[in-house]
Tab-separated table of N, CA, C and O in Angstrom:
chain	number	residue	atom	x	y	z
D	1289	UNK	N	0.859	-1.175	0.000
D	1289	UNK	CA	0.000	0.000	0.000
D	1289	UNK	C	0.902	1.233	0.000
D	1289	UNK	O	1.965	1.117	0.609
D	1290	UNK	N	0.604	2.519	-0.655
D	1290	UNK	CA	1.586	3.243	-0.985
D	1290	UNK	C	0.924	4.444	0.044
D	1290	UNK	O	-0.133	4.301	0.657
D	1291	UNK	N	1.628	5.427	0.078
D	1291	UNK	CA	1.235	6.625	1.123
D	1291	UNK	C	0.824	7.740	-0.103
D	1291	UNK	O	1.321	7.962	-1.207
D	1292	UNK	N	-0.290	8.314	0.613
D	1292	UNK	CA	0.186	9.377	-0.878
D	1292	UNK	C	-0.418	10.123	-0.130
D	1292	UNK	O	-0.262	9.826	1.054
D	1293	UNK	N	-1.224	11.212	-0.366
D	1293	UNK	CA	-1.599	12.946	0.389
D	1293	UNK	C	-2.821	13.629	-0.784
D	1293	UNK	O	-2.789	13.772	-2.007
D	1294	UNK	N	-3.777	13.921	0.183
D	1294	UNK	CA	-4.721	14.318	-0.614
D	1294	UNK	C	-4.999	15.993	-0.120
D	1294	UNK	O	-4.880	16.409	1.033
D	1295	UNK	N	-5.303	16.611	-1.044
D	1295	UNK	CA	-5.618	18.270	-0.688
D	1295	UNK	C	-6.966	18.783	-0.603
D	1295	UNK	O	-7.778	18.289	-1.385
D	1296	UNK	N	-7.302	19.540	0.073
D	1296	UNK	CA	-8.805	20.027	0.421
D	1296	UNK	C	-8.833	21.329	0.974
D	1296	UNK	O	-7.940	21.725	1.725
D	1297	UNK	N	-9.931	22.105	0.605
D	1297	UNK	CA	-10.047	23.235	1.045
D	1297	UNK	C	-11.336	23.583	1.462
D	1297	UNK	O	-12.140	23.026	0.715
D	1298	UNK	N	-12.110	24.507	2.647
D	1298	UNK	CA	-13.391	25.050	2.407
D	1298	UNK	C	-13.381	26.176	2.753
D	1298	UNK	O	-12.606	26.440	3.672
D	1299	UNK	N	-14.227	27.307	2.172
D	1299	UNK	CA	-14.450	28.626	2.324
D	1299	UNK	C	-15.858	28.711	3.222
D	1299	UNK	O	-16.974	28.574	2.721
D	1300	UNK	N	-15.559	29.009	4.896
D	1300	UNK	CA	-17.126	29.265	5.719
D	1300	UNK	C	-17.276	30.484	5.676
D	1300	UNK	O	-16.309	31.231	5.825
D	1301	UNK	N	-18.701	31.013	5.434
D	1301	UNK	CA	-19.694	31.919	5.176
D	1301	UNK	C	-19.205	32.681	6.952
D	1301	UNK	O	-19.055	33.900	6.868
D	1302	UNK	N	-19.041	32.277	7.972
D	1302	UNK	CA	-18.946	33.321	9.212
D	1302	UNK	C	-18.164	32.472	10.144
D	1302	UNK	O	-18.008	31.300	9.803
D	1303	UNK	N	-17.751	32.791	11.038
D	1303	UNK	CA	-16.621	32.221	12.258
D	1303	UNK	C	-17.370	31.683	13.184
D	1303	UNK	O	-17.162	32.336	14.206
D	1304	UNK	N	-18.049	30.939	13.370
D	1304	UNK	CA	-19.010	30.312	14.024
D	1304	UNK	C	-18.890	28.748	14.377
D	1304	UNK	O	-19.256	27.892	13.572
D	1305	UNK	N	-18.304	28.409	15.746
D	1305	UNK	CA	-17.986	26.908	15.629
D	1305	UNK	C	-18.874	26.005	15.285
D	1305	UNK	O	-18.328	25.238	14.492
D	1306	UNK	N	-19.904	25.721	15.466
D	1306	UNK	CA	-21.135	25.242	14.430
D	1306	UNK	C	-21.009	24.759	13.324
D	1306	UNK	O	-20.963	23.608	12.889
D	1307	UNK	N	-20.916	26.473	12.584
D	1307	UNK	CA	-20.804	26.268	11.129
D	1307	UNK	C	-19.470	25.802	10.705
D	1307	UNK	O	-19.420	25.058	9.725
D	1308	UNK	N	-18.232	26.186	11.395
D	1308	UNK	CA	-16.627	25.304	10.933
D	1308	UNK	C	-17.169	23.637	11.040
D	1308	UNK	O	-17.175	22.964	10.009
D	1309	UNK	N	-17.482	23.218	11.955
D	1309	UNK	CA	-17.675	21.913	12.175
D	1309	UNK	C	-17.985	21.112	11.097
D	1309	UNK	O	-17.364	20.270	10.448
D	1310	UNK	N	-19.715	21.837	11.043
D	1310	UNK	CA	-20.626	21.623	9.402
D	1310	UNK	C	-19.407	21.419	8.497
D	1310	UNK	O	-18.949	20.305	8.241
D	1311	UNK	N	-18.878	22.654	7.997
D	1311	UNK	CA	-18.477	22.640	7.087
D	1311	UNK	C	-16.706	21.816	6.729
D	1311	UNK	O	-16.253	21.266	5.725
D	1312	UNK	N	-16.255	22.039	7.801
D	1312	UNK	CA	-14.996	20.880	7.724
D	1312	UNK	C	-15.861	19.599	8.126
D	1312	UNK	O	-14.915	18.811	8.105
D	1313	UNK	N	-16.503	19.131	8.332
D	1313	UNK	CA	-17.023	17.764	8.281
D	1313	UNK	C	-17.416	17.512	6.786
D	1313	UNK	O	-16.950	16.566	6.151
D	1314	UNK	N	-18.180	18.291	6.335
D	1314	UNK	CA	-18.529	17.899	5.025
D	1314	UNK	C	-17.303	17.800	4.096
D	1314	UNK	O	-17.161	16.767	3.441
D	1315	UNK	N	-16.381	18.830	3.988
D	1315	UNK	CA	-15.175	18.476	3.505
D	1315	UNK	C	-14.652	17.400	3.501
D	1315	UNK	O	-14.470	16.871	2.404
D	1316	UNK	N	-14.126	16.536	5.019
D	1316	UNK	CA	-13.435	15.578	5.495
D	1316	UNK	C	-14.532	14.410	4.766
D	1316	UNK	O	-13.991	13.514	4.118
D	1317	UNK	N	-15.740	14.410	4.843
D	1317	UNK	CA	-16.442	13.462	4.358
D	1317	UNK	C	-16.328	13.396	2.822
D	1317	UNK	O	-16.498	12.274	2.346
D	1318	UNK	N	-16.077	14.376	1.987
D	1318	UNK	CA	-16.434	14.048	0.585
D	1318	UNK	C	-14.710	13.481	0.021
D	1318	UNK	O	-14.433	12.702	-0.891
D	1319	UNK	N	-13.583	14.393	1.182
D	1319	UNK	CA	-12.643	13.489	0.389
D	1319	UNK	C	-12.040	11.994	0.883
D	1319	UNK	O	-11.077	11.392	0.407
D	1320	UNK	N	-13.142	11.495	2.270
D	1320	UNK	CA	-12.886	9.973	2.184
D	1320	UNK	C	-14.049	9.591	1.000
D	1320	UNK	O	-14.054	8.483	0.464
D	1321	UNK	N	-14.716	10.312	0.771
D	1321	UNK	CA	-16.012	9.645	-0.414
D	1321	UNK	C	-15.567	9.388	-1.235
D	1321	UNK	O	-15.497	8.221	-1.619
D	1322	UNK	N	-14.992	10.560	-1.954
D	1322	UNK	CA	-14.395	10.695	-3.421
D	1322	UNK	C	-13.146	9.886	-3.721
D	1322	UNK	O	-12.828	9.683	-4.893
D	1323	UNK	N	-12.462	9.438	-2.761
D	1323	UNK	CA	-11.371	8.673	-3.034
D	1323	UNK	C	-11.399	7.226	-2.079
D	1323	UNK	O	-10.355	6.676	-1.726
D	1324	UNK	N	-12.832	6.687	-1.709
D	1324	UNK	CA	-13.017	5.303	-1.371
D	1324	UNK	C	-12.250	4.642	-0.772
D	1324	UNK	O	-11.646	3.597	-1.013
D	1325	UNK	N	-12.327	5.666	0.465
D	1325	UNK	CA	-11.469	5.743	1.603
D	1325	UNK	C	-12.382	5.787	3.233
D	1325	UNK	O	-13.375	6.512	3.302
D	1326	UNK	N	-11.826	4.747	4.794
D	1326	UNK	CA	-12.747	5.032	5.359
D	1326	UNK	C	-11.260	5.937	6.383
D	1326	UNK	O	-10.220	6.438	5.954
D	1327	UNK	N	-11.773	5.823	7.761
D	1327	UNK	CA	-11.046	6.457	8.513
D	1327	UNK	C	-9.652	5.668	9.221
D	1327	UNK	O	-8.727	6.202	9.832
D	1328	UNK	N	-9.883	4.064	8.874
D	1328	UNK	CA	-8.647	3.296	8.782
D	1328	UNK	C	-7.423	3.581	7.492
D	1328	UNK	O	-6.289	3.105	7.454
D	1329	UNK	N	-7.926	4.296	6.719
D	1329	UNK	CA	-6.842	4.838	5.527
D	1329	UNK	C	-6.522	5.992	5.727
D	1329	UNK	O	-6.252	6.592	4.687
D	1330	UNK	N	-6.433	6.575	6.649
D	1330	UNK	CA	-6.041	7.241	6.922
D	1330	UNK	C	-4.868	8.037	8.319
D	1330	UNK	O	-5.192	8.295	9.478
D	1331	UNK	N	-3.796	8.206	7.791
D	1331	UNK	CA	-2.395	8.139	8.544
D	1331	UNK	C	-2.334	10.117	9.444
D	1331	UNK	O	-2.606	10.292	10.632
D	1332	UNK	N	-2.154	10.622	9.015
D	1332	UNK	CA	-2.595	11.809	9.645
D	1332	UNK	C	-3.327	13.078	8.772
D	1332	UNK	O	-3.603	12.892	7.587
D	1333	UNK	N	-3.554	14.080	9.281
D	1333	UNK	CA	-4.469	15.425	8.857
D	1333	UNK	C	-3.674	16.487	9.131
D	1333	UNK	O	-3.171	16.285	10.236
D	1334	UNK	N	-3.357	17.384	8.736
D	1334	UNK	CA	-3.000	18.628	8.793
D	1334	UNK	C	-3.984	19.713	8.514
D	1334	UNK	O	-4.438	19.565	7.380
D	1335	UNK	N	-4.464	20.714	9.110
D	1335	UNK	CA	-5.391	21.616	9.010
D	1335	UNK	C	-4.994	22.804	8.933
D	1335	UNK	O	-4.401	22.757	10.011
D	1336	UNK	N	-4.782	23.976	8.537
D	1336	UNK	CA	-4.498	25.256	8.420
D	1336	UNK	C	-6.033	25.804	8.431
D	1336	UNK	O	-7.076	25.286	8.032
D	1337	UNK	N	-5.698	27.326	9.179
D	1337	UNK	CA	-6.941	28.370	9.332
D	1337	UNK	C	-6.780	29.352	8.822
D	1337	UNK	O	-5.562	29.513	8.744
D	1338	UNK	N	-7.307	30.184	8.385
D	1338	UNK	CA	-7.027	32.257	7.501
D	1338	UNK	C	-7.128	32.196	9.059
D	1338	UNK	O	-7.773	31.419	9.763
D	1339	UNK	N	-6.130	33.459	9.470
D	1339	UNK	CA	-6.180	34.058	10.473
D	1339	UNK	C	-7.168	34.769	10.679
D	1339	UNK	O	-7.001	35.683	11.487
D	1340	UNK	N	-8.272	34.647	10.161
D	1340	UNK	CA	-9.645	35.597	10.708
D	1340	UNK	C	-10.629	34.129	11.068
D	1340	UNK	O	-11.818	34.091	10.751
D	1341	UNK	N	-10.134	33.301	11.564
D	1341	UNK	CA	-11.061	31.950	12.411
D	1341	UNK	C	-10.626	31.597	13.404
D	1341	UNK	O	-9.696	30.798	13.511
D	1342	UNK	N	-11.201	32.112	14.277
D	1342	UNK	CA	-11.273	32.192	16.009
D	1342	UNK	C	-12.259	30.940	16.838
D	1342	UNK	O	-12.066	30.605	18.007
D	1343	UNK	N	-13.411	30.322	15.870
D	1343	UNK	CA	-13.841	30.004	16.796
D	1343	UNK	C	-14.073	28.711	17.125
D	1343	UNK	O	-15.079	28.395	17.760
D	1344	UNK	N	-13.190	27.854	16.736
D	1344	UNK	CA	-12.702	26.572	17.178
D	1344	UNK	C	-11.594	25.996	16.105
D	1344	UNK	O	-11.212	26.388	15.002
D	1345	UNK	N	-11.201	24.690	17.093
D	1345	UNK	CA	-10.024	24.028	16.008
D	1345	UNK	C	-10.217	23.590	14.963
D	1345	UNK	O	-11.445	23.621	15.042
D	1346	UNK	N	-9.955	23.023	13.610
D	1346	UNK	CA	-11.100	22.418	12.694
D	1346	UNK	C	-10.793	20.930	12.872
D	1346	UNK	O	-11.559	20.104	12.375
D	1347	UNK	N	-9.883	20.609	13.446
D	1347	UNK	CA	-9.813	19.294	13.767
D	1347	UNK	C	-10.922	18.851	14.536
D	1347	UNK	O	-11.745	17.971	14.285
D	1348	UNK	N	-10.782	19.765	15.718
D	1348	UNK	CA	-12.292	19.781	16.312
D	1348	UNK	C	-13.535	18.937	15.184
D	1348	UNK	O	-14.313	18.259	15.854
D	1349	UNK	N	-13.663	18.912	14.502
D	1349	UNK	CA	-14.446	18.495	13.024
D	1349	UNK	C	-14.439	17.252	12.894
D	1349	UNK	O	-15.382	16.461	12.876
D	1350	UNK	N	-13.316	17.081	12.799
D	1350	UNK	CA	-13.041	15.349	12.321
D	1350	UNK	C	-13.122	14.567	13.410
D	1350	UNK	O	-13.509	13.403	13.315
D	1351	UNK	N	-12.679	15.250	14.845
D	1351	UNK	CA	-12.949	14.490	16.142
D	1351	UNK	C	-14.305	13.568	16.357
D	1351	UNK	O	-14.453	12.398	16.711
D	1352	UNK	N	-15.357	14.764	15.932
D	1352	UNK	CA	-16.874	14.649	15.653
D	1352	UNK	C	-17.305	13.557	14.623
D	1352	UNK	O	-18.347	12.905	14.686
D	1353	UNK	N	-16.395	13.466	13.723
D	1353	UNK	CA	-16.935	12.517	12.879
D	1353	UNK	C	-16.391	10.963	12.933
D	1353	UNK	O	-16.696	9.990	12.242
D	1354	UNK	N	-15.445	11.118	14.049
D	1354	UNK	CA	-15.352	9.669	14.694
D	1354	UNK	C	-14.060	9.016	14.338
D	1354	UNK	O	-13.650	7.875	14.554
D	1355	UNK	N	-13.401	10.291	13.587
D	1355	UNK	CA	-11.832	9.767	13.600
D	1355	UNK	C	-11.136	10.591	14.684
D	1355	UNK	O	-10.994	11.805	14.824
D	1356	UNK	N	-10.715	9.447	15.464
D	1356	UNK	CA	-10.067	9.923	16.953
D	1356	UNK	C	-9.398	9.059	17.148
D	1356	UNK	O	-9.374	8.985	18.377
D	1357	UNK	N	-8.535	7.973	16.590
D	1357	UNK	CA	-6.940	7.608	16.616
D	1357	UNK	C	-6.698	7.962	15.220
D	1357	UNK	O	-6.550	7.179	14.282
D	1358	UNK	N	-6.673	9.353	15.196
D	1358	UNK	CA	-5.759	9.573	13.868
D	1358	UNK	C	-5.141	10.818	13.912
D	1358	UNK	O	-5.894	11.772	13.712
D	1359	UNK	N	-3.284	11.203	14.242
D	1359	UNK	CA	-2.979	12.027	14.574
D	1359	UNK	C	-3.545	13.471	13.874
D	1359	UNK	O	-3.639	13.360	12.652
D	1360	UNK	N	-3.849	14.497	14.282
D	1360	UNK	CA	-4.052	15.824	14.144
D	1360	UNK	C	-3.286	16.789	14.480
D	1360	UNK	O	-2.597	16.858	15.498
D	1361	UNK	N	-3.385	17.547	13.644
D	1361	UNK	CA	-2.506	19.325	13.891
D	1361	UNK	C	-3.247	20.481	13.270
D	1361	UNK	O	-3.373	20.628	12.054
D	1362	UNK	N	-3.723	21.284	14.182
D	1362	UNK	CA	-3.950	22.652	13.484
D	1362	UNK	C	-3.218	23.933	12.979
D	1362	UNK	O	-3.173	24.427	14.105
D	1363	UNK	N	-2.664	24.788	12.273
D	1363	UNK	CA	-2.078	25.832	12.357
D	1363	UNK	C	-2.621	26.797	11.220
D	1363	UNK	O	-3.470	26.541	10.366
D	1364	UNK	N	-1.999	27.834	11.404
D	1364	UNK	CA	-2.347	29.468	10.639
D	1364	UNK	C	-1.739	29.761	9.917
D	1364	UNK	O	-0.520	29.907	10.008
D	1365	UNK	N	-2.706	30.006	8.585
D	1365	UNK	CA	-2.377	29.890	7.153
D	1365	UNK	C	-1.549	31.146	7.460
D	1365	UNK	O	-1.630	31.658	8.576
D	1366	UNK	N	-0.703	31.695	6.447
D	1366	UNK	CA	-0.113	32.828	6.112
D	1366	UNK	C	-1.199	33.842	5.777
D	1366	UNK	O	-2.172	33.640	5.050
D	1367	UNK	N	-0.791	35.290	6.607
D	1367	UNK	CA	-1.533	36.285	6.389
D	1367	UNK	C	-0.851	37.462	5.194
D	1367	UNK	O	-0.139	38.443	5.408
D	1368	UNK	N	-1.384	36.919	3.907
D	1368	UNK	CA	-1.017	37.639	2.868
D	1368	UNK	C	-2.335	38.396	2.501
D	1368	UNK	O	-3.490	38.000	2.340
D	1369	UNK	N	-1.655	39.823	2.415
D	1369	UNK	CA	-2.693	40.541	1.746
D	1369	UNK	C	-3.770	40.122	0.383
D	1369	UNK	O	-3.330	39.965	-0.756
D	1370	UNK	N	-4.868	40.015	0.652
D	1370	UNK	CA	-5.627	39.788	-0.630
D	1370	UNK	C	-5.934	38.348	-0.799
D	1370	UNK	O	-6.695	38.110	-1.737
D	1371	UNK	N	-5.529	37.351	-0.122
D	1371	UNK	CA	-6.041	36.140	0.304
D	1371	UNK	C	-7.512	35.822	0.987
D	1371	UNK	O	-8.003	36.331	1.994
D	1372	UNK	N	-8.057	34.803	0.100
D	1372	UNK	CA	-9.047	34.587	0.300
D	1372	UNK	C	-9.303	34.455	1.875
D	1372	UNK	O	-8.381	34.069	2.594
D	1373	UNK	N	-10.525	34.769	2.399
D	1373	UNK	CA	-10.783	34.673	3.871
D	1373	UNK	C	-11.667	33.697	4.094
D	1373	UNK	O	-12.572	33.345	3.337
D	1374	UNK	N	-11.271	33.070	5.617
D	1374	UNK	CA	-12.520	32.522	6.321
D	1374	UNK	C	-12.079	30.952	5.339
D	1374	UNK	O	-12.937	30.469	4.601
D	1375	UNK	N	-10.633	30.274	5.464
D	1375	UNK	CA	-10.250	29.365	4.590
D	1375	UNK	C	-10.104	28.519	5.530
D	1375	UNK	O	-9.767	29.148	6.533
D	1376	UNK	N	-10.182	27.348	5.758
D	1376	UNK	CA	-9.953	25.923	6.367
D	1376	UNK	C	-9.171	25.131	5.359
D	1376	UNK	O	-9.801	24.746	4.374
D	1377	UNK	N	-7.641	24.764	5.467
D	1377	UNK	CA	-7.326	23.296	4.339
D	1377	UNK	C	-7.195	22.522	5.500
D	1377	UNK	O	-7.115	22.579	6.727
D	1378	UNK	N	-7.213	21.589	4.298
D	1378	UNK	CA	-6.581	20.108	4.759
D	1378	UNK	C	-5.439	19.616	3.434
D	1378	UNK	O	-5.295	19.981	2.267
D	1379	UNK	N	-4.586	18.350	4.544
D	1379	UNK	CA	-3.605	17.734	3.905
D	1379	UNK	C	-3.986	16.425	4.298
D	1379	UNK	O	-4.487	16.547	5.416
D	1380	UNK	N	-4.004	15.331	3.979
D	1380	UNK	CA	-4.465	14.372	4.849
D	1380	UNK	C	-3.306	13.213	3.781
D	1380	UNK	O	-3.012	13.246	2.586
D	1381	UNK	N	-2.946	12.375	4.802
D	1381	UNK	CA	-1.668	11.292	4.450
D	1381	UNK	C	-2.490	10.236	4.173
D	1381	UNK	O	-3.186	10.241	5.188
D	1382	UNK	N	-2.882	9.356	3.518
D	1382	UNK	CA	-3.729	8.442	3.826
D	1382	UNK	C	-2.844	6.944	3.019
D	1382	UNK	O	-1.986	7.068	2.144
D	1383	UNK	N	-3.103	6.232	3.323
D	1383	UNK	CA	-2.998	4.939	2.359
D	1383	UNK	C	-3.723	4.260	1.447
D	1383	UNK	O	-4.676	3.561	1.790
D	1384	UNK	N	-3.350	4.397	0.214
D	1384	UNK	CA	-4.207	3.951	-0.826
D	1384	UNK	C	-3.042	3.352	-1.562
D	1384	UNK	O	-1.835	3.399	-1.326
D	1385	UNK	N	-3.998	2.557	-2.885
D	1385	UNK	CA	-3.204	1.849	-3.668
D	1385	UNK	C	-3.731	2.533	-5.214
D	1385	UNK	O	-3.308	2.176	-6.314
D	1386	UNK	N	-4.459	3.288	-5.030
D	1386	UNK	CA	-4.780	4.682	-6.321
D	1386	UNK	C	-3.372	5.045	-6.519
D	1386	UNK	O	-2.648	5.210	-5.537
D	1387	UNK	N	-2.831	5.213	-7.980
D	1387	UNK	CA	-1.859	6.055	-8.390
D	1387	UNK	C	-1.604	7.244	-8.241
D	1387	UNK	O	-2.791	7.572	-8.243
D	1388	UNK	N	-0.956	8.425	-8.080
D	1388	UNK	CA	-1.169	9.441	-7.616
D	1388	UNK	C	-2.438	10.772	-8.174
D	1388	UNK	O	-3.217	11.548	-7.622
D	1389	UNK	N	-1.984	10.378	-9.721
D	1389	UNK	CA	-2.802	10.940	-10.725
D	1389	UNK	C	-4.537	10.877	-10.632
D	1389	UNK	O	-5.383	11.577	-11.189
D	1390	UNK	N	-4.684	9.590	-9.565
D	1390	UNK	CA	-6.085	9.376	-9.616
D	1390	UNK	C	-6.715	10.207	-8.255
D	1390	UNK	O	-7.873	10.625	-8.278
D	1391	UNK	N	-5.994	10.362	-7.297
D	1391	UNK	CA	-6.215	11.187	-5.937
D	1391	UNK	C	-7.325	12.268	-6.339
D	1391	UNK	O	-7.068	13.136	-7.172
D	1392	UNK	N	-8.430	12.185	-5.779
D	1392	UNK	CA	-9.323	13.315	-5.976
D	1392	UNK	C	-9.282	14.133	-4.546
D	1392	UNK	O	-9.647	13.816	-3.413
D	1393	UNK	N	-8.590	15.498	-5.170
D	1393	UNK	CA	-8.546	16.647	-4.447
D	1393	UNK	C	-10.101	17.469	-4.277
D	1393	UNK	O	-10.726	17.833	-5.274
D	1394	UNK	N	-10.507	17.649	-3.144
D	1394	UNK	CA	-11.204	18.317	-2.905
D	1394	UNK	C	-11.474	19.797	-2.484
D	1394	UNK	O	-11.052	20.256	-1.422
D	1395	UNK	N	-12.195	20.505	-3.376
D	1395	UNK	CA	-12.280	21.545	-3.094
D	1395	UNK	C	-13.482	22.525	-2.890
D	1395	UNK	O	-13.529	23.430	-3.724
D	1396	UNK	N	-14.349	22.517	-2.048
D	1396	UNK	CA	-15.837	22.646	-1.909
D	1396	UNK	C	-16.205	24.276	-1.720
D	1396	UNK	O	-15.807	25.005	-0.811
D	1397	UNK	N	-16.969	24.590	-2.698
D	1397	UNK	CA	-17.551	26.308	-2.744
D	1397	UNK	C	-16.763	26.883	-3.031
D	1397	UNK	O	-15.842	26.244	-3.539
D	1398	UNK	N	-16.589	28.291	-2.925
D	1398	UNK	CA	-15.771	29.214	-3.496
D	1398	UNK	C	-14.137	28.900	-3.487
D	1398	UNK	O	-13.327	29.407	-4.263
D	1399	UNK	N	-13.809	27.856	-2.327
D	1399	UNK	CA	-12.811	27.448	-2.327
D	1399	UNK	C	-12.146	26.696	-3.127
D	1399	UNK	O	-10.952	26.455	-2.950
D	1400	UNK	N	-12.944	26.160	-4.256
D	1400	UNK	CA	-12.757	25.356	-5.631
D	1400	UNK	C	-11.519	26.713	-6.856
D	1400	UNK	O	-10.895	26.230	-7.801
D	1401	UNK	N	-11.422	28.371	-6.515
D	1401	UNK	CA	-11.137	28.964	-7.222
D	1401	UNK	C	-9.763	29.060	-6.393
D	1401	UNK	O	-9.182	30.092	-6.729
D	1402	UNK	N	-9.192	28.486	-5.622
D	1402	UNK	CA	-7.932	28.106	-4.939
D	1402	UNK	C	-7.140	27.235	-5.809
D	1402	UNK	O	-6.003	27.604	-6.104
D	1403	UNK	N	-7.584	26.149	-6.248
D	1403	UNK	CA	-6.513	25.539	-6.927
D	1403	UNK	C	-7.477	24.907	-8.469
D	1403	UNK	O	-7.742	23.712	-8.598
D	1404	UNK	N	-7.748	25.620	-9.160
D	1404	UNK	CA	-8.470	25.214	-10.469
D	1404	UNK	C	-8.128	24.268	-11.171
D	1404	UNK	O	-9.002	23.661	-11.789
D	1405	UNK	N	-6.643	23.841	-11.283
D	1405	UNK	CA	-6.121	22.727	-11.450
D	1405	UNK	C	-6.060	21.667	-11.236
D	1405	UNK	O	-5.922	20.736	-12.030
D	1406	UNK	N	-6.189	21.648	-9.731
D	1406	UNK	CA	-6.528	20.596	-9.079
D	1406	UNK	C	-8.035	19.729	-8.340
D	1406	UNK	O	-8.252	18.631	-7.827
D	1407	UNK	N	-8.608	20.624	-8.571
D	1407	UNK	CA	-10.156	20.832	-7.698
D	1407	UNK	C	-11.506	19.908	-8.776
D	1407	UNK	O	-12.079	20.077	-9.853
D	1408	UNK	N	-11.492	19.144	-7.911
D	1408	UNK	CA	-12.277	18.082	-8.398
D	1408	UNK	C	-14.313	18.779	-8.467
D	1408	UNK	O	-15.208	18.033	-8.862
């Protein structure tokens, strides 16, 4: 089984732990969907925040959705002028036997205009 790394992004509408949850859950869910994957394929998560999201961790998220032996880290995206706001990624390590080329990157709502290239 090979290691490979999948990319994800979501853009939330307000800073509201609620709505991060919602919305990094739905994330975390479509890219074990999209790449037919459960929470045993998966090796760790990396999460980055826009420095304008205060109101919880987004790991916090995935805790909720019942992956909780799977290491986590949160940290703060770079504050560059003119960067999209109110951004949540993910990196997630997972194990698959998909070639790399086949990895479906996820990129949900406005956050799809982040990587056009890649954004499934």
């Amino acid at each position: 089984m090979a290691v490979r790394a999948v990319r994800g992004a979501v853009q939330l509408e307000r800073d509201e732990a609620g709505h991060m949850d919602e919305q990094v859950g739905a994330l975390l869910t479509a890219v074990l969907e999209r790449n037919g994957l459960t929470a045993d394929d998966l090796i760790s998560i990396w999460f980055t925040a826009t420095p304008d999201l205060h109101s919880d961790f987004p790991a916090a998220a995935a805790r909720k959705l019942g992956i909780v032996d799977v290491p986590l880290i949160c940290a703060q995206e770079l504050d560059i002028e003119g960067a999209m706001p109110r951004v949540v990624r993910v990196l997630a390590h997972i194990e698959s036997n998909r070639p790399r080329a086949e990895i479906a990157h996820v990129y949900l709502g406005a956050a799809a205009a982040l990587r056009k290239d890649i954004a499934q």
